[in-house]
Short mmCIF file of C-alpha atoms in Angstrom, two decimals:
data_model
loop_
_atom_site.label_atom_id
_atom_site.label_comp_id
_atom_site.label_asym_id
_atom_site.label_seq_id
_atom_site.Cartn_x
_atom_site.Cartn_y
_atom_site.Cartn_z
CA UNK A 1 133.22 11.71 14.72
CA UNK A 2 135.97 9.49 14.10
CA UNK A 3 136.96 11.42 10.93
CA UNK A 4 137.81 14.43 12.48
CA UNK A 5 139.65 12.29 15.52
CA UNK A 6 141.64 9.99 13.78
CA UNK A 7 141.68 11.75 9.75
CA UNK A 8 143.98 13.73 9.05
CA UNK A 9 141.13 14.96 6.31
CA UNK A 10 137.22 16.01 7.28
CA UNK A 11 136.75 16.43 3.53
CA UNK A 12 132.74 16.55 2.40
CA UNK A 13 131.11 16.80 -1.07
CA UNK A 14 127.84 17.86 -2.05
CA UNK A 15 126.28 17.85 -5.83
CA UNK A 16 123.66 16.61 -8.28
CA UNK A 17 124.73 13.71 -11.35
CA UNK A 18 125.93 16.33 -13.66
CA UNK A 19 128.53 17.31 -10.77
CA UNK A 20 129.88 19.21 -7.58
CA UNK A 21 128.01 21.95 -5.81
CA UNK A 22 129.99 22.38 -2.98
CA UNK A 23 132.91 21.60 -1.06
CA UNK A 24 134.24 21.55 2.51
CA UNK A 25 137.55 20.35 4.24
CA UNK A 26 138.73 20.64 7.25
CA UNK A 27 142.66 19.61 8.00
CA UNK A 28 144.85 18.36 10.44
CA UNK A 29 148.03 18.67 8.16
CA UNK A 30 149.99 21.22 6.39
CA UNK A 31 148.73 20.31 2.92
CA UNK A 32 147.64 17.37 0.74
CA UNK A 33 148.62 16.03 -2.74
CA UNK A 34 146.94 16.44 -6.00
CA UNK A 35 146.69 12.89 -6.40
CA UNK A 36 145.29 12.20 -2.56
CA UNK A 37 142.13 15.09 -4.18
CA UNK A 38 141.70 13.25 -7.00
CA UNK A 39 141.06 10.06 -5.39
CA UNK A 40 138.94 12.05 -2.78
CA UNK A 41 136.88 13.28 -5.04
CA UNK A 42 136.52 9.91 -7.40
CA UNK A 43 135.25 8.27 -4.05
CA UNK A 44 132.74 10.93 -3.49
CA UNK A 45 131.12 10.72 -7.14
CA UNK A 46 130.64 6.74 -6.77
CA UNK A 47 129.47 8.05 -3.03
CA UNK A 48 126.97 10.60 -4.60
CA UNK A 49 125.53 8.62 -7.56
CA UNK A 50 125.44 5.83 -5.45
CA UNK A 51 123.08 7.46 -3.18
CA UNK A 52 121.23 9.77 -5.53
CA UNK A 53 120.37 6.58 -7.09
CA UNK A 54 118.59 4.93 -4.30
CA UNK A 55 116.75 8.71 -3.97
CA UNK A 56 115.09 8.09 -7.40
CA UNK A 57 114.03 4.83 -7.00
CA UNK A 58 112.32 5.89 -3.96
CA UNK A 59 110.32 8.43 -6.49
CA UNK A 60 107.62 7.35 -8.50
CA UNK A 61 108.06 10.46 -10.50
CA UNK A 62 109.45 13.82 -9.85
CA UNK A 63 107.28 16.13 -8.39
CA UNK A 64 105.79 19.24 -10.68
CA UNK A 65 104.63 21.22 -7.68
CA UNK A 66 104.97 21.67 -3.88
CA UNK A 67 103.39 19.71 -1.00
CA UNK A 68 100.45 21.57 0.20
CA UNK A 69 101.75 21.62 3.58
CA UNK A 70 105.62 23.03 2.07
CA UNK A 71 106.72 26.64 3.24
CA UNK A 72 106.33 29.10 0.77
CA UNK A 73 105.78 32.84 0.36
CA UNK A 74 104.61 35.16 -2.28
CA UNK A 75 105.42 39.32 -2.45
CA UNK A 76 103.02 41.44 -4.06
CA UNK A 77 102.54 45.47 -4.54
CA UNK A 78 100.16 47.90 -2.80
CA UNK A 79 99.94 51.50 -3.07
CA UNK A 80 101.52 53.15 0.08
CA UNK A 81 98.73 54.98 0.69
CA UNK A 82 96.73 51.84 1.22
CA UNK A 83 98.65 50.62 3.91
CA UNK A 84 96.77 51.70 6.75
CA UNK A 85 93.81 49.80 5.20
CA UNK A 86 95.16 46.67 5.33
CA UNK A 87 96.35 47.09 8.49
CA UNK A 88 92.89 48.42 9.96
CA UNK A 89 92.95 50.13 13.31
CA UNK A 90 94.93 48.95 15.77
CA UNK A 91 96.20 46.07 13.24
CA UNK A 92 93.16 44.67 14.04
CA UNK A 93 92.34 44.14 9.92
CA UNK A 94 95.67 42.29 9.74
CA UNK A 95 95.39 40.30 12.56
CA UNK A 96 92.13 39.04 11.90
CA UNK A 97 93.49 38.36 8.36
CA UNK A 98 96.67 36.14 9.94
CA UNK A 99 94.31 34.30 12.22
CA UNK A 100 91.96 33.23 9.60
CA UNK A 101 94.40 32.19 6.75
CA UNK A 102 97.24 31.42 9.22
CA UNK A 103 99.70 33.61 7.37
CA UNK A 104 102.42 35.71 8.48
CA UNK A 105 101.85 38.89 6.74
CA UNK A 106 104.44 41.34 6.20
CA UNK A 107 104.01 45.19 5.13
CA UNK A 108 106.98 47.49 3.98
CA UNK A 109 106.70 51.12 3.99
CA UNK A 110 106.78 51.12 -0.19
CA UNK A 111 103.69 49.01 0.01
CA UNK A 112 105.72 45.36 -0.60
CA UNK A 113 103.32 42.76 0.89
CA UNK A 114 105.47 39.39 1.73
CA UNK A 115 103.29 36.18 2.52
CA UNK A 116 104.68 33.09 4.09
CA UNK A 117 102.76 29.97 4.76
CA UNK A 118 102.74 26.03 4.56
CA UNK A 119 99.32 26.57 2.88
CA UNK A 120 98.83 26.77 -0.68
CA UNK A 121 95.63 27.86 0.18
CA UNK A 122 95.74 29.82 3.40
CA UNK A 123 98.43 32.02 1.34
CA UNK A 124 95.90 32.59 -2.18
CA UNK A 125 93.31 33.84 0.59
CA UNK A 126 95.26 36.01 2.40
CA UNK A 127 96.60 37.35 -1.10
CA UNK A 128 93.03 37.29 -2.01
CA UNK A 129 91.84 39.53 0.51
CA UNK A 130 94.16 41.79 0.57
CA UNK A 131 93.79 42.75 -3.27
CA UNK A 132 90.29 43.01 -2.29
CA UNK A 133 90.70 45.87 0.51
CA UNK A 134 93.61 48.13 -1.69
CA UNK A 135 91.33 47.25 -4.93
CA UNK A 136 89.63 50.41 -6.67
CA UNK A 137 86.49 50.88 -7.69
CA UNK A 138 86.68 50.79 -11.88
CA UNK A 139 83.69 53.24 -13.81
CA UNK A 140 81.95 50.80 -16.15
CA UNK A 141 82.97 47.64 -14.43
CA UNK A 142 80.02 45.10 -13.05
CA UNK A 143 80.45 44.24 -9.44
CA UNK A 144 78.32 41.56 -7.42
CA UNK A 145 77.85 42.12 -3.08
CA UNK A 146 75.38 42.27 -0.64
CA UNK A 147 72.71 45.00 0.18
CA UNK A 148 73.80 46.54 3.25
CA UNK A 149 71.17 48.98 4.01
CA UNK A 150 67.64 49.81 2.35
CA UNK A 151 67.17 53.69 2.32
CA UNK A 152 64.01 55.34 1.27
CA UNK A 153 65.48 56.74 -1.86
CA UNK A 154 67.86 53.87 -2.49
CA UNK A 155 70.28 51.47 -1.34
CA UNK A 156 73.56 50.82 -0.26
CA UNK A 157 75.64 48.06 -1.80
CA UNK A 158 79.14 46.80 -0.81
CA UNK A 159 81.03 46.38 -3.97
CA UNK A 160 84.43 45.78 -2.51
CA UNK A 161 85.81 45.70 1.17
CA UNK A 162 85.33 48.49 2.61
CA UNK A 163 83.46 50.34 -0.59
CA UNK A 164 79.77 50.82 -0.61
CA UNK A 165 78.10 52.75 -3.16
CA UNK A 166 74.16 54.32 -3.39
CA UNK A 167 71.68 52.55 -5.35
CA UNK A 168 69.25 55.18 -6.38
CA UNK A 169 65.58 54.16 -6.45
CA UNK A 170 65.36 55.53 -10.21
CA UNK A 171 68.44 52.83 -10.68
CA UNK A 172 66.69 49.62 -9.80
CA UNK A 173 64.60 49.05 -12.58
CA UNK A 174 63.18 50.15 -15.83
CA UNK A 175 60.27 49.74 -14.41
CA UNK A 176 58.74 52.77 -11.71
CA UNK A 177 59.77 52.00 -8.60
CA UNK A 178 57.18 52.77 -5.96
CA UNK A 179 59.24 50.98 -2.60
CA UNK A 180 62.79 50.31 -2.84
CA UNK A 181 61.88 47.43 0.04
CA UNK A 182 59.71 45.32 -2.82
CA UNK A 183 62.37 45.11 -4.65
CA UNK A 184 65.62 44.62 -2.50
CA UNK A 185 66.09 43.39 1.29
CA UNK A 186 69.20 43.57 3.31
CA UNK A 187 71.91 40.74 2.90
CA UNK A 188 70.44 40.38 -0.77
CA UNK A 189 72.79 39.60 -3.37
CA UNK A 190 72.48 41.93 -6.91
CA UNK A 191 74.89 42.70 -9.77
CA UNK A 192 75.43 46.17 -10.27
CA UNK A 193 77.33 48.53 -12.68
CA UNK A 194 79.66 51.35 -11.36
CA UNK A 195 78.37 54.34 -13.30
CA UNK A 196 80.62 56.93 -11.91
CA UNK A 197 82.66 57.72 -8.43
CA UNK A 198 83.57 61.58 -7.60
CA UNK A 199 86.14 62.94 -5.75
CA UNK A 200 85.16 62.15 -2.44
CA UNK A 201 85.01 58.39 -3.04
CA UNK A 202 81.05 58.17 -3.19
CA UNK A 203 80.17 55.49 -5.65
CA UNK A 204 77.21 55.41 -7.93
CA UNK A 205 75.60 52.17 -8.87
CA UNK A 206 72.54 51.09 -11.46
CA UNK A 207 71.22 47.65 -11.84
CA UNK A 208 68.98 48.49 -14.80
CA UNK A 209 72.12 49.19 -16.39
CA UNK A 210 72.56 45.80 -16.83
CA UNK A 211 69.30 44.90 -17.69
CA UNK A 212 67.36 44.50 -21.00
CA UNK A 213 65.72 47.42 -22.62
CA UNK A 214 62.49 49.02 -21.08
CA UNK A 215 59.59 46.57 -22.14
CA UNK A 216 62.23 43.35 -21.85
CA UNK A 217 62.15 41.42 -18.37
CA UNK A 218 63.88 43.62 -15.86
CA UNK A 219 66.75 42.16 -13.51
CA UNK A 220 65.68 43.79 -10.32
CA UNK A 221 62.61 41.25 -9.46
CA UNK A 222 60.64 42.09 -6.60
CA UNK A 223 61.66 40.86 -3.25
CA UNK A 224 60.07 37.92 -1.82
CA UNK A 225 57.09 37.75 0.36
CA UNK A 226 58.01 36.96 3.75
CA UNK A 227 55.93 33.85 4.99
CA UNK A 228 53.09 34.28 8.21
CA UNK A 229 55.44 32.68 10.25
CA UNK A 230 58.52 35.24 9.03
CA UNK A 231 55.86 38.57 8.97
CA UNK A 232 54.26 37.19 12.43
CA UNK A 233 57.69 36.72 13.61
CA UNK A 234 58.89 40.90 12.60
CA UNK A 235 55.46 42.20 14.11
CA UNK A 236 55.63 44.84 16.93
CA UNK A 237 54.05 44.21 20.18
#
């Protein structure tokens, strides 16, 4: 601009109201006077106040939190070894993960997970998930998920991503159990108590652990009775 052509000064300062921040100068002549600074730098106060003032009247208040649609990131910690989880086979865990929350995911070789997004809360799902898939399974602690398969001795019930554990028949309720399929169908939702997990990673899970005393009402309530149209509907020809 016409500073740099005709100044022999391209001087520029930046700060807040308590002061300077930064400086930069650019000149044309062998050096400048302390008093030409001083003035320079008086001009660029009543410059900066000046303006900083027109910023806050612009502001009904000041602002306690980001915009939801501002960039931000958060880092978290996984164990190394659950990398390759999170990743999935052939990245395809990760990339259906950055598709759905519209993240950009990040995974160092220590196990540092960075997430950057301009949603608030594309990033707490993507953070979400991901403690989900590297959590472990806890001894003692109540977990809620879906029945994922009715076996004639049991059931199988995803606790966590990627974790199912074995409902036992004898774990369903107090009560005898004759059919695990009167009490439990597939997709069902149950709370269930993690009573131990061995070496190999194969969970064991109880539901009448959670329940009342034999001779209170149980928890695990018998499934319900499909409809005519529903049975007519699963009949073989």
């Amino acid at each position: 601009g016409d500073e740099d052509h005709l100044g022999d000064m391209d001087f520029k300062v930046a700060g807040t109201a308590s002061g300077v921040t930064a400086l930069q100068m650019d000149i044309k002549v062998q050096g400048i006077t302390k008093e030409i600074m001083q003035v320079a730098l008086e001009q660029a106060k009543e410059g900066r106040l000046h303006i900083l003032s027109k910023m806050q009247e612009s502001m009904s208040s000041i602002r306690t939190e980001l915009s939801e649609h501002a960039p931000r990131m958060v880092t978290i910690k996984i164990h190394p070894d659950k990398i390759r989880e999170v990743i999935g086979k052939g990245g395809a865990t990760i990339q259906a993960l950055t598709k759905e929350t519209g993240c950009s995911i990040d995974i160092k070789d220590d196990g540092t997970v960075t997430i950057a997004s301009t949603s608030a809360s594309g990033m707490e799902e993507a953070k979400r998930q991901i403690e989900g898939i590297t959590a472990e399974a806890e001894v003692g602690k109540t977990y809620e998920g879906p029945v994922v398969k009715i076996l004639e001795f049991g059931a199988l019930v995803n606790i966590l991503p990627g974790k199912d554990g074995l409902l036992h028949i004898s774990e369903i309720a107090h009560e005898r159990v004759k059919e695990v399929k009167d009490f439990l169908q597939e997709g069902q939702i149950v709370k269930v108590k993690l009573l131990a997990a061995d070496d190999r990673g194969r969970l064991k899970l109880s539901m009448k652990a959670l329940s009342p005393e034999e001779g209170g009402p149980a928890l695990a309530q018998p499934a319900p009775v499909a409809s005519n149209h529903e049975a007519s509907g699963n009949t073989e020809q």
